[in-house]
Coordinates of C-alpha atoms in Angstrom, one line a residue:
X287 CA 123.8 98.1 74.4
X288 CA 127.0 99.6 73.1
X289 CA 128.4 103.2 73.4
X290 CA 125.9 105.8 71.5
X291 CA 127.6 107.5 68.4
X292 CA 127.5 110.7 66.4
X293 CA 128.6 111.8 63.5
X294 CA 131.1 114.8 63.6
X295 CA 133.5 117.5 62.2
X296 CA 136.5 119.1 63.9
X297 CA 137.2 122.7 62.9
X298 CA 140.4 124.4 63.2
X299 CA 141.4 125.8 66.5
X300 CA 140.8 129.4 66.5
X301 CA 139.3 132.0 69.4
X302 CA 137.3 133.4 69.8
X303 CA 134.5 131.5 68.1
X304 CA 132.4 133.1 65.5
X305 CA 129.5 131.5 63.6
X306 CA 126.9 132.9 61.2
X307 CA 123.5 132.3 63.4
X308 CA 125.2 130.5 66.2
X309 CA 125.4 132.6 69.0
X310 CA 125.4 130.7 72.4
X311 CA 128.9 129.4 72.4
X312 CA 131.7 130.3 74.5
X313 CA 135.7 130.6 73.4
X314 CA 136.7 127.4 73.5
X315 CA 139.9 125.4 71.4
X316 CA 138.4 124.3 69.2
X317 CA 134.7 123.2 67.7
X318 CA 132.9 120.2 66.7
X319 CA 130.3 120.1 64.7
X320 CA 127.7 117.0 65.0
X321 CA 126.3 116.4 61.2
X322 CA 123.6 113.6 62.0
X323 CA 123.1 110.5 64.7
X324 CA 121.3 112.2 67.8
X325 CA 118.2 113.8 68.4
X326 CA 119.3 113.9 71.9
X327 CA 123.2 115.6 71.2
X328 CA 121.0 117.3 67.7
X329 CA 122.8 118.4 64.9
X330 CA 124.8 121.8 65.7
X331 CA 128.3 123.6 66.8
X332 CA 129.5 122.8 70.3
X333 CA 132.4 123.8 72.6
X334 CA 135.3 121.3 72.4
X335 CA 138.7 121.4 74.2
X336 CA 141.5 118.4 73.9
X337 CA 141.3 115.5 76.4
X338 CA 144.6 114.2 75.3
X339 CA 147.5 116.2 74.9
X340 CA 149.9 113.4 73.4
X341 CA 147.1 112.7 70.1
X342 CA 145.7 114.8 67.7
X343 CA 143.3 114.9 64.5
X344 CA 144.2 115.5 61.3
X345 CA 143.0 118.2 59.5
X346 CA 143.0 119.7 55.5
X347 CA 145.7 121.7 55.4
X348 CA 143.3 124.2 53.0
X349 CA 139.6 123.9 54.3
X350 CA 140.7 123.6 58.6
X351 CA 138.5 121.3 58.9
X352 CA 138.3 116.9 59.6
X353 CA 137.2 114.4 57.4
X354 CA 133.6 113.4 58.6
X355 CA 134.1 110.5 61.9
X356 CA 132.3 108.6 64.0
X357 CA 132.0 109.7 67.3
X358 CA 131.5 107.2 70.4
X359 CA 129.6 109.1 73.5
X360 CA 131.3 108.5 76.9
X361 CA 130.2 110.5 80.2
X362 CA 132.9 112.5 81.8
X363 CA 131.4 110.8 85.6
X364 CA 131.7 106.9 84.2
X365 CA 135.1 107.5 85.2
X366 CA 136.0 103.5 84.9
X367 CA 134.5 103.1 81.8
X368 CA 136.9 106.1 80.2
X369 CA 140.4 104.5 81.5
X370 CA 139.1 101.0 80.5
X371 CA 138.5 102.2 76.6
X372 CA 139.9 105.8 76.7
X373 CA 143.2 105.6 78.1
X374 CA 145.4 108.5 76.9
X375 CA 142.7 110.2 79.0
X376 CA 145.0 110.6 82.3
X377 CA 143.6 111.6 86.4
X378 CA 140.1 110.1 84.9
X379 CA 139.4 111.2 88.9
X380 CA 139.6 114.7 88.0
X381 CA 136.8 114.9 85.1
X382 CA 134.1 116.3 87.9
X383 CA 136.8 119.3 88.9
X384 CA 137.0 120.1 84.7
X385 CA 133.2 120.3 84.3
X386 CA 133.6 122.6 87.6
X387 CA 136.1 124.8 85.6
X388 CA 133.6 124.8 82.3
X389 CA 131.1 126.1 84.4
X390 CA 132.7 129.3 85.4
X391 CA 133.9 132.6 83.0
X392 CA 137.1 132.3 83.3
X393 CA 137.7 134.2 79.6
X394 CA 135.6 137.2 81.0
X395 CA 138.0 137.2 84.1
X396 CA 141.2 137.6 81.6
X397 CA 142.0 133.7 81.1
X398 CA 142.2 132.7 77.9
X399 CA 140.6 129.7 76.3
X400 CA 144.4 128.4 75.7
X401 CA 144.9 128.5 79.2
X402 CA 141.7 127.1 80.3
X403 CA 142.7 124.1 77.9
X404 CA 146.3 124.3 79.3
X405 CA 144.4 123.5 82.6
X406 CA 142.4 120.9 81.9
X407 CA 145.3 119.2 80.5
X408 CA 147.1 120.0 83.6
X409 CA 144.1 118.4 85.7
X410 CA 144.1 115.2 83.7
X411 CA 148.0 114.7 84.2
X412 CA 149.3 115.8 80.5
X413 CA 151.9 118.9 81.4
X414 CA 153.7 118.8 77.9
X415 CA 151.5 121.8 76.1
X416 CA 154.5 123.6 74.9
X417 CA 154.4 122.9 71.8
X418 CA 150.6 122.8 70.9
X419 CA 149.2 125.0 68.0
X420 CA 146.5 127.2 68.2
X421 CA 146.9 128.2 72.4
X422 CA 147.2 132.0 71.9
X423 CA 148.9 133.9 74.4
X424 CA 149.2 131.8 77.3
X425 CA 150.5 132.2 80.9
X426 CA 151.9 130.1 83.0
X427 CA 151.2 131.8 86.2
X428 CA 147.3 132.3 84.3
X429 CA 147.1 128.6 84.1
X430 CA 148.5 127.7 87.7
X431 CA 146.4 129.6 89.1
X432 CA 143.2 127.9 87.2
X433 CA 144.5 124.6 88.3
X434 CA 144.5 126.1 91.9
X435 CA 141.1 127.2 92.3
X436 CA 139.8 123.9 90.5
X437 CA 141.9 121.6 93.4
X438 CA 141.2 124.4 96.4
X439 CA 140.7 123.0 99.7
X440 CA 139.5 126.2 101.3
X441 CA 139.0 124.5 104.6
X442 CA 142.2 122.6 104.6
X443 CA 140.7 119.6 105.3
X444 CA 141.6 117.4 102.5
X445 CA 138.8 117.5 100.3
X446 CA 138.9 119.8 97.5
X447 CA 136.1 122.3 97.4
X448 CA 134.9 120.7 94.1
X449 CA 135.5 117.2 94.6
X450 CA 132.2 115.4 93.5
X451 CA 131.1 118.7 91.2
X452 CA 128.3 117.4 89.6
X453 CA 126.0 120.1 87.3
X454 CA 122.2 120.5 87.4
X455 CA 120.5 120.9 84.1
X456 CA 120.8 124.6 84.0
X457 CA 125.2 123.7 83.8
X458 CA 127.7 122.8 81.4
X459 CA 127.9 119.0 81.4
X460 CA 131.6 117.6 79.8
X461 CA 130.5 114.7 77.2
X462 CA 133.6 113.3 76.2
X463 CA 133.9 111.9 72.1
X464 CA 136.0 109.1 70.7
X465 CA 136.6 109.6 67.3
X466 CA 137.1 106.9 64.8
X467 CA 137.7 106.9 61.2
X468 CA 136.0 104.6 58.9
X469 CA 139.2 102.0 58.6
X470 CA 138.9 101.7 62.8
X471 CA 141.7 104.5 63.6
X472 CA 140.9 106.1 67.1
X473 CA 142.2 109.8 67.1
X474 CA 142.3 112.4 70.0
X475 CA 139.6 111.8 72.6
X476 CA 137.5 115.1 72.9
X477 CA 135.7 117.3 75.0
X478 CA 132.1 119.1 73.6
X479 CA 130.1 120.8 76.3
X480 CA 126.6 121.0 76.7
X481 CA 123.7 121.2 79.1
X482 CA 123.2 118.1 81.7
X483 CA 120.5 115.8 81.4
X484 CA 119.1 115.0 85.6
X485 CA 116.0 112.0 86.0
X486 CA 114.6 111.0 89.0
X487 CA 110.7 110.8 90.9
X488 CA 109.3 108.9 93.7
X489 CA 109.1 105.6 95.5
X490 CA 105.7 105.4 96.6
X491 CA 103.5 102.8 98.5
X492 CA 100.8 101.6 96.2
X493 CA 98.0 100.9 99.3
X494 CA 95.5 99.0 96.8
X495 CA 98.3 97.4 94.3
X496 CA 96.2 99.2 91.1
X497 CA 99.5 100.7 89.6
X498 CA 98.5 103.8 89.8
X499 CA 100.0 107.0 92.8
X500 CA 96.4 107.8 93.5
X501 CA 95.3 110.6 95.8
X502 CA 97.6 110.4 99.4
X503 CA 99.7 107.3 99.0
X504 CA 102.6 108.1 100.0
X505 CA 106.3 107.9 99.5
X506 CA 108.2 105.2 100.8
X507 CA 112.2 106.8 102.6
X508 CA 115.3 104.6 102.7
X509 CA 115.1 103.0 99.4
X510 CA 118.3 102.2 97.7
X511 CA 117.9 103.3 93.8
X512 CA 121.3 102.4 91.1
X513 CA 121.7 104.2 87.8
X514 CA 122.9 101.5 85.4
X515 CA 123.8 100.6 82.1
X516 CA 123.7 97.2 80.7
X517 CA 127.3 97.8 78.6
X518 CA 127.8 94.5 77.5
X519 CA 124.3 93.2 76.3
X520 CA 124.1 90.3 79.2
X521 CA 120.6 91.5 80.9
X522 CA 122.7 92.5 84.1
X523 CA 124.1 95.2 85.5
X524 CA 127.1 93.0 87.6
X525 CA 129.6 93.9 85.0
X526 CA 132.3 96.1 85.8
X527 CA 131.0 100.2 85.4
X528 CA 127.7 99.4 84.7
X529 CA 126.5 100.8 87.9
X530 CA 126.9 104.2 87.6
X531 CA 125.2 105.6 90.8
X532 CA 123.6 104.9 94.1
X533 CA 121.4 106.9 96.1
X534 CA 118.5 106.5 98.9
X535 CA 115.4 108.1 98.3
X536 CA 114.7 110.9 101.4
X537 CA 111.7 110.6 103.8
X538 CA 109.4 111.4 101.2
X539 CA 110.3 109.0 98.7
X540 CA 111.9 111.1 96.4
X541 CA 115.2 110.7 94.8
X542 CA 117.7 112.4 91.5
X543 CA 120.5 111.7 89.8
X544 CA 121.8 114.9 87.8
X545 CA 125.0 115.4 85.7
X546 CA 123.9 112.7 83.2
X547 CA 124.7 113.0 80.0
X548 CA 122.5 113.5 76.8
X549 CA 122.1 110.5 74.8
X550 CA 123.3 108.1 77.0
X551 CA 121.1 104.5 77.2
X552 CA 120.4 104.6 81.5
X553 CA 118.3 102.5 82.9
X554 CA 116.9 103.6 87.0
X555 CA 117.5 99.9 89.3
X556 CA 114.7 99.8 92.3
X557 CA 116.3 98.0 94.9
X558 CA 113.0 95.8 96.3
X559 CA 112.7 96.5 100.4
X560 CA 112.1 93.6 102.4
X561 CA 108.7 92.7 103.0
X562 CA 107.8 94.9 99.4
X563 CA 106.8 94.1 96.4
X564 CA 106.5 95.9 93.1
X565 CA 102.8 96.7 91.7
X566 CA 102.1 96.2 88.3
X567 CA 104.0 98.5 85.6
X568 CA 102.7 100.4 82.8
X569 CA 99.5 100.2 83.8
X570 CA 98.9 103.8 82.0
X571 CA 101.3 103.1 78.8
X572 CA 104.1 101.6 78.2
X573 CA 106.1 105.3 77.8
X574 CA 106.6 106.8 80.7
X575 CA 104.5 109.0 82.9
X576 CA 103.9 110.1 85.9
X577 CA 100.9 108.4 87.4
X578 CA 102.1 104.7 86.8
X579 CA 105.1 102.4 88.0
X580 CA 108.1 102.6 85.5
X581 CA 109.8 98.9 87.7
X582 CA 109.7 95.7 86.3
X583 CA 107.5 93.4 89.0
X584 CA 110.2 91.0 89.0
X585 CA 113.8 93.0 88.5
X586 CA 112.7 96.4 89.4
X587 CA 114.4 97.6 86.9
X588 CA 112.8 100.2 84.3
X589 CA 113.1 100.5 80.5
X590 CA 116.0 102.6 79.2
X591 CA 116.1 106.7 79.5
X592 CA 117.7 109.0 76.6
X593 CA 117.9 112.3 78.1
X594 CA 117.7 115.3 75.6
X595 CA 120.7 118.2 77.1
X596 CA 118.8 120.4 79.5
X597 CA 116.2 117.8 80.2
X598 CA 115.1 116.4 83.7
X599 CA 112.5 113.6 83.8
X600 CA 110.8 113.9 86.8
X601 CA 109.1 110.5 85.8
X602 CA 111.0 107.3 86.4
X603 CA 108.9 106.0 89.3
X604 CA 108.3 102.3 91.5
X605 CA 105.5 101.6 93.0
X606 CA 105.6 99.1 95.7
X607 CA 103.5 97.0 98.2
X608 CA 103.3 95.2 101.1
X609 CA 101.1 92.0 100.5
X610 CA 97.8 91.8 103.0
X611 CA 96.8 88.7 105.3
X612 CA 93.4 87.9 106.6
X613 CA 92.1 84.7 108.9
X614 CA 90.6 84.2 111.8
X615 CA 88.6 80.9 113.6
X616 CA 85.7 78.7 112.8
X617 CA 84.3 78.4 116.2
X618 CA 81.2 76.3 118.4
X619 CA 78.0 79.1 119.2
X620 CA 77.4 77.2 122.0
X621 CA 74.1 79.2 122.8
X622 CA 74.0 79.9 119.1
X623 CA 73.4 83.8 119.2
X624 CA 76.0 84.6 116.4
X625 CA 78.8 86.2 118.7
X626 CA 81.8 85.2 120.3
X627 CA 81.1 84.9 124.0
X628 CA 80.7 81.6 125.6
X629 CA 83.7 80.2 126.2
X630 CA 83.6 79.3 122.6
X631 CA 85.7 76.5 121.4
X632 CA 86.9 76.5 117.6
X633 CA 87.1 73.4 115.5
X634 CA 90.5 72.2 113.9
X635 CA 91.5 70.3 111.0
X636 CA 88.6 71.8 108.7
X637 CA 88.9 73.0 105.0
X638 CA 88.5 76.7 104.5
X639 CA 88.6 78.4 100.6
X640 CA 89.8 82.1 99.5
X641 CA 88.5 83.0 96.5
X642 CA 90.4 86.1 94.9
X643 CA 89.2 88.3 92.2
X644 CA 91.5 87.0 88.7
X645 CA 93.1 89.6 86.6
X646 CA 90.6 92.7 87.3
X647 CA 90.5 91.8 90.6
X648 CA 86.9 91.7 91.1
X649 CA 85.2 88.5 92.0
X650 CA 82.9 87.6 89.0
X651 CA 83.5 84.4 88.1
X652 CA 85.8 85.5 85.1
X653 CA 89.5 83.5 86.4
X654 CA 88.9 84.2 89.9
X655 CA 91.0 82.0 92.2
X656 CA 90.9 79.4 95.2
X657 CA 93.5 78.4 97.7
X658 CA 92.9 76.6 100.5
X659 CA 94.3 76.0 103.6
X660 CA 93.4 74.1 107.2
X661 CA 92.3 75.4 110.9
X662 CA 94.6 74.7 113.3
X663 CA 94.4 74.5 117.1
X664 CA 91.3 76.2 118.3
X665 CA 90.3 76.3 114.5
X666 CA 92.5 79.4 113.6
X667 CA 93.6 79.9 110.0
X668 CA 95.0 82.4 108.1
X669 CA 95.5 82.9 104.3
X670 CA 98.5 85.3 103.9
X671 CA 101.0 86.8 100.6
X672 CA 97.7 88.3 99.5
X673 CA 97.2 91.3 96.6
X674 CA 96.3 94.8 98.4
X675 CA 92.9 96.0 95.5
X676 CA 92.0 92.2 95.4
X677 CA 88.8 91.4 96.0
X678 CA 88.6 88.4 98.8
X679 CA 86.0 86.2 99.9
X680 CA 86.0 83.4 102.7
X681 CA 84.1 80.2 102.0
X682 CA 83.5 77.6 104.9
X683 CA 82.1 74.9 104.1
X684 CA 83.9 71.5 105.2
X685 CA 81.8 71.2 108.4
X686 CA 81.4 68.4 110.8
X687 CA 78.0 66.1 110.6
X688 CA 75.2 67.9 112.2
X689 CA 76.6 71.2 111.8
X690 CA 75.1 74.8 110.6
X691 CA 76.5 78.0 110.5
X692 CA 75.2 80.4 112.9
X693 CA 73.6 84.0 112.5
X694 CA 75.3 86.3 110.1
X695 CA 76.7 89.6 111.5
X696 CA 74.5 90.1 115.2
X697 CA 75.8 92.0 117.8
X698 CA 77.3 94.8 115.5
X699 CA 80.8 94.0 116.8
X700 CA 83.0 92.9 113.9
X701 CA 85.5 91.3 116.0
X702 CA 83.6 89.2 117.8
X703 CA 80.4 88.4 115.4
X704 CA 80.0 85.5 113.2
X705 CA 80.7 86.1 109.0
X706 CA 79.1 83.1 107.4
X707 CA 76.3 82.8 105.9
X708 CA 73.4 80.0 106.0
X709 CA 76.3 78.7 103.1
X710 CA 79.7 79.2 104.7
X711 CA 80.5 82.8 102.7
X712 CA 81.7 86.2 104.4
X713 CA 81.5 89.2 102.8
X714 CA 83.7 90.4 100.2
X715 CA 86.6 92.4 101.3
X716 CA 89.3 94.6 99.7
X717 CA 92.7 94.6 101.4
X718 CA 94.9 97.7 102.0
X719 CA 99.2 97.3 101.5
X720 CA 100.4 95.6 104.5
X721 CA 96.8 95.1 106.1
X722 CA 96.0 92.3 108.5
X723 CA 92.5 91.6 108.1
X724 CA 92.0 89.0 111.7
X725 CA 88.0 89.3 111.5
X726 CA 86.8 87.0 108.6
X727 CA 85.1 84.0 111.1
X728 CA 82.3 81.9 111.1
X729 CA 80.4 80.5 114.3
X730 CA 78.7 76.9 113.8
X731 CA 76.0 75.0 116.5
X732 CA 75.0 71.5 116.1
X733 CA 71.4 70.9 116.2
X734 CA 69.8 70.7 119.7
X735 CA 66.8 68.3 120.8
X736 CA 64.5 67.6 123.7
X737 CA 62.1 65.5 124.7
X738 CA 60.5 62.5 127.9
X739 CA 57.0 60.9 127.6
X740 CA 53.6 61.6 128.4
X741 CA 53.0 58.9 131.4
X742 CA 50.6 57.9 133.8
X743 CA 51.3 58.3 137.3
X744 CA 49.1 55.3 139.3
X745 CA 49.9 56.3 142.5
X746 CA 49.2 60.4 142.1
X747 CA 52.6 60.8 143.6
X748 CA 54.7 63.3 140.6
X749 CA 57.1 60.8 140.7
X750 CA 57.6 58.1 138.0
X751 CA 58.3 54.7 140.6
X752 CA 55.4 52.6 140.3
X753 CA 56.6 50.8 137.5
X754 CA 54.6 54.1 135.6
X755 CA 53.4 53.5 131.7
X756 CA 53.2 55.9 129.0
X757 CA 49.9 56.9 126.9
X758 CA 50.8 56.8 123.1
X759 CA 49.6 58.7 120.4
X760 CA 48.6 61.6 122.1
X761 CA 49.1 65.2 120.7
X762 CA 52.5 67.1 122.4
X763 CA 53.5 70.9 120.5
X764 CA 56.4 72.4 121.3
X765 CA 56.4 76.3 121.4
X766 CA 59.5 78.0 120.2
X767 CA 60.8 81.6 120.2
X768 CA 60.3 84.0 118.2
X769 CA 63.2 86.2 116.3
X770 CA 64.4 87.4 119.1
X771 CA 64.7 83.7 120.8
X772 CA 62.4 84.8 123.6
X773 CA 58.8 83.3 124.2
X774 CA 57.3 86.1 124.6
X775 CA 54.0 86.7 121.9
X776 CA 55.8 88.0 119.4
X777 CA 56.3 85.7 116.6
X778 CA 56.8 82.6 118.6
X779 CA 56.6 79.4 116.8
X780 CA 54.7 76.0 117.3
X781 CA 55.5 72.6 116.3
X782 CA 53.9 69.1 116.7
X783 CA 54.4 65.3 117.1
X784 CA 52.5 62.7 118.6
X785 CA 53.9 60.2 121.7
X786 CA 54.9 57.2 120.1
X787 CA 55.2 53.8 122.2
X788 CA 54.8 54.0 126.1
X789 CA 54.4 57.8 125.9
X790 CA 57.7 58.6 124.7
X791 CA 58.1 62.0 122.0
X792 CA 61.3 64.3 121.0
X793 CA 61.5 67.5 118.7
X794 CA 64.9 67.6 117.1
X795 CA 66.4 70.1 114.7
X796 CA 66.2 73.0 117.5
X797 CA 68.5 75.8 117.1
X798 CA 70.5 76.7 121.0
X799 CA 70.3 80.1 122.4
X800 CA 66.5 80.0 121.5
X801 CA 63.9 79.2 124.2
X802 CA 61.4 76.5 123.9
X803 CA 58.6 75.3 126.1
X804 CA 56.7 71.9 125.7
X805 CA 52.9 72.0 126.3
X806 CA 50.5 68.8 126.7
X807 CA 47.4 69.1 126.2
X808 CA 45.7 66.1 124.5
X809 CA 44.7 64.0 127.7
X810 CA 42.1 60.9 127.6
X811 CA 38.9 62.1 129.1
X812 CA 38.9 62.0 132.6
X813 CA 42.5 62.8 132.9
X814 CA 44.6 65.8 134.8
X815 CA 48.2 66.9 135.3
X816 CA 49.8 65.2 138.6
X817 CA 52.4 67.4 140.7
X818 CA 55.0 69.7 138.9
X819 CA 58.2 69.0 139.9
X820 CA 58.2 66.6 143.0
X821 CA 61.0 64.4 144.8
X822 CA 64.4 67.0 143.7
X823 CA 65.1 64.7 140.6
X824 CA 64.2 66.1 137.2
X825 CA 64.5 63.1 135.6
X826 CA 62.1 61.2 137.3
X827 CA 59.5 63.9 138.2
X828 CA 57.0 65.8 136.3
X829 CA 57.6 69.0 134.6
X830 CA 54.1 70.0 133.3
X831 CA 51.9 72.6 135.1
X832 CA 48.1 72.1 136.0
X833 CA 47.5 73.8 132.3
X834 CA 50.2 71.4 131.0
X835 CA 53.5 73.7 130.2
X836 CA 56.1 72.9 131.3
X837 CA 59.2 75.1 132.3
X838 CA 61.0 77.2 129.6
X839 CA 64.3 75.9 128.6
X840 CA 67.2 77.1 126.6
X841 CA 69.7 74.2 124.8
X842 CA 73.3 74.6 123.9
X843 CA 74.8 73.3 120.5
X844 CA 74.4 69.7 120.5
X845 CA 72.8 69.3 123.6
X846 CA 69.6 66.5 124.0
X847 CA 66.9 67.7 127.0
X848 CA 65.6 64.3 127.5
X849 CA 63.6 65.1 131.3
X850 CA 60.4 67.4 129.9
X851 CA 57.7 64.7 130.9
X852 CA 54.5 65.0 131.9
X853 CA 52.9 62.4 134.2
X854 CA 49.0 62.0 134.5
X855 CA 46.2 60.2 136.6

């Protein structure tokens, strides 16, 4: 970007300044009339001062006016740029003191506009002004007094009282103009006064990463903010004089830059803090406004900000968020109750899929995203770098053969229960900035089985020790606990099978943690059950009571109980 410019005419020096229809000007060395070129420095008459005593501007002898000139605009606070491009201005480090002087009402205190002009020259290193015309009556003592006021060090600490003076938006700022003729001749640098501009706003934590400053979202302190200009149009701000000012947000996330020049092309660069990302830009509109974020998501740089005289733009802000994460584990629910309360072990090396909302942030089949990871030691997994405010859902699907999902959301404790439904999908969650949700897990189990045989106890001692033979083709009933897993007559289940060769039977696909009981009741005529649990060896004795019911058993994940048998004679 090149320096912006206006078209000006310089008027013959005189004092006091009087212009028909203009009532807000103060005495000055001369006037500059802006005739066209900028709505930010609008058409009109401005108090003006000479910045270099050793150069001039040709004026028409009869009219007292210069020709129409193009004048490039410089900020009096961009001292490096002024030194590089306007070498006629010396002591640029004292331009802050010149700004302070132009905000004091010295003429009402007995000083003349000519003495003020001479003091400005002195501060800028020019003292050869004795022969200058149009100064009126000047008193060297007054000039020295003005310079002394500007450079005072009242507490003798080596720092001038007005060093670093920056005008607020209600105060005057010195704008430097570089007049150039149509043939390219650079004339005397000028100082005009107008009201200073400013900009600022907040850096805030966008908790849901929606690009809007929602209620209760807090500011972020300690963030570095730079005021910059891309002077050479190369797309960065790494070159000389492109970094203008630096500040840091306060505890509430607020920052501001004051003493800005109307019409200059400013940009704000927010430096991304470690662990944060910039939120969406311009979700409300592509102009600066009070509710959305203005920082580019990759660079943290805003668009160009042009300011009017006296304007304070309070809308240049940036939203930041910390990425979120989620995870937990895939674990074996050995007792099948849906709760990690049994020293549960994890399944490692299994694929877990994360489903994320698309551009709209919603899981609705429109542009949804997927990512996968693999469970590690003891079944743990994690997904990081997630965007707050976006819907996410975990899918567990890569189960070993013979496993199925345990009950979902049982027990009322989200850190201990299983979150996967029977198809392996968890609930949909939405995360906040920086949040880690470590509770999205899945319990699985292997189905269990039980069985044994119906056999003839030829010697009637209740023990299979006599070459016992089995009874085939007889019905065996399995009684199971209902929804509560208990055999108590409330929703109990039943299933039947038939004894096979040599009296053997089996029930498979059983749920661990549920109570089961076997009933043998289909006996041939004349048979009755032998004694129950005789001999102390459960693999050899008979488990059925006189009515044919075995004890109640509860199975673990993957367990097979091959001992529930019945002897008859």
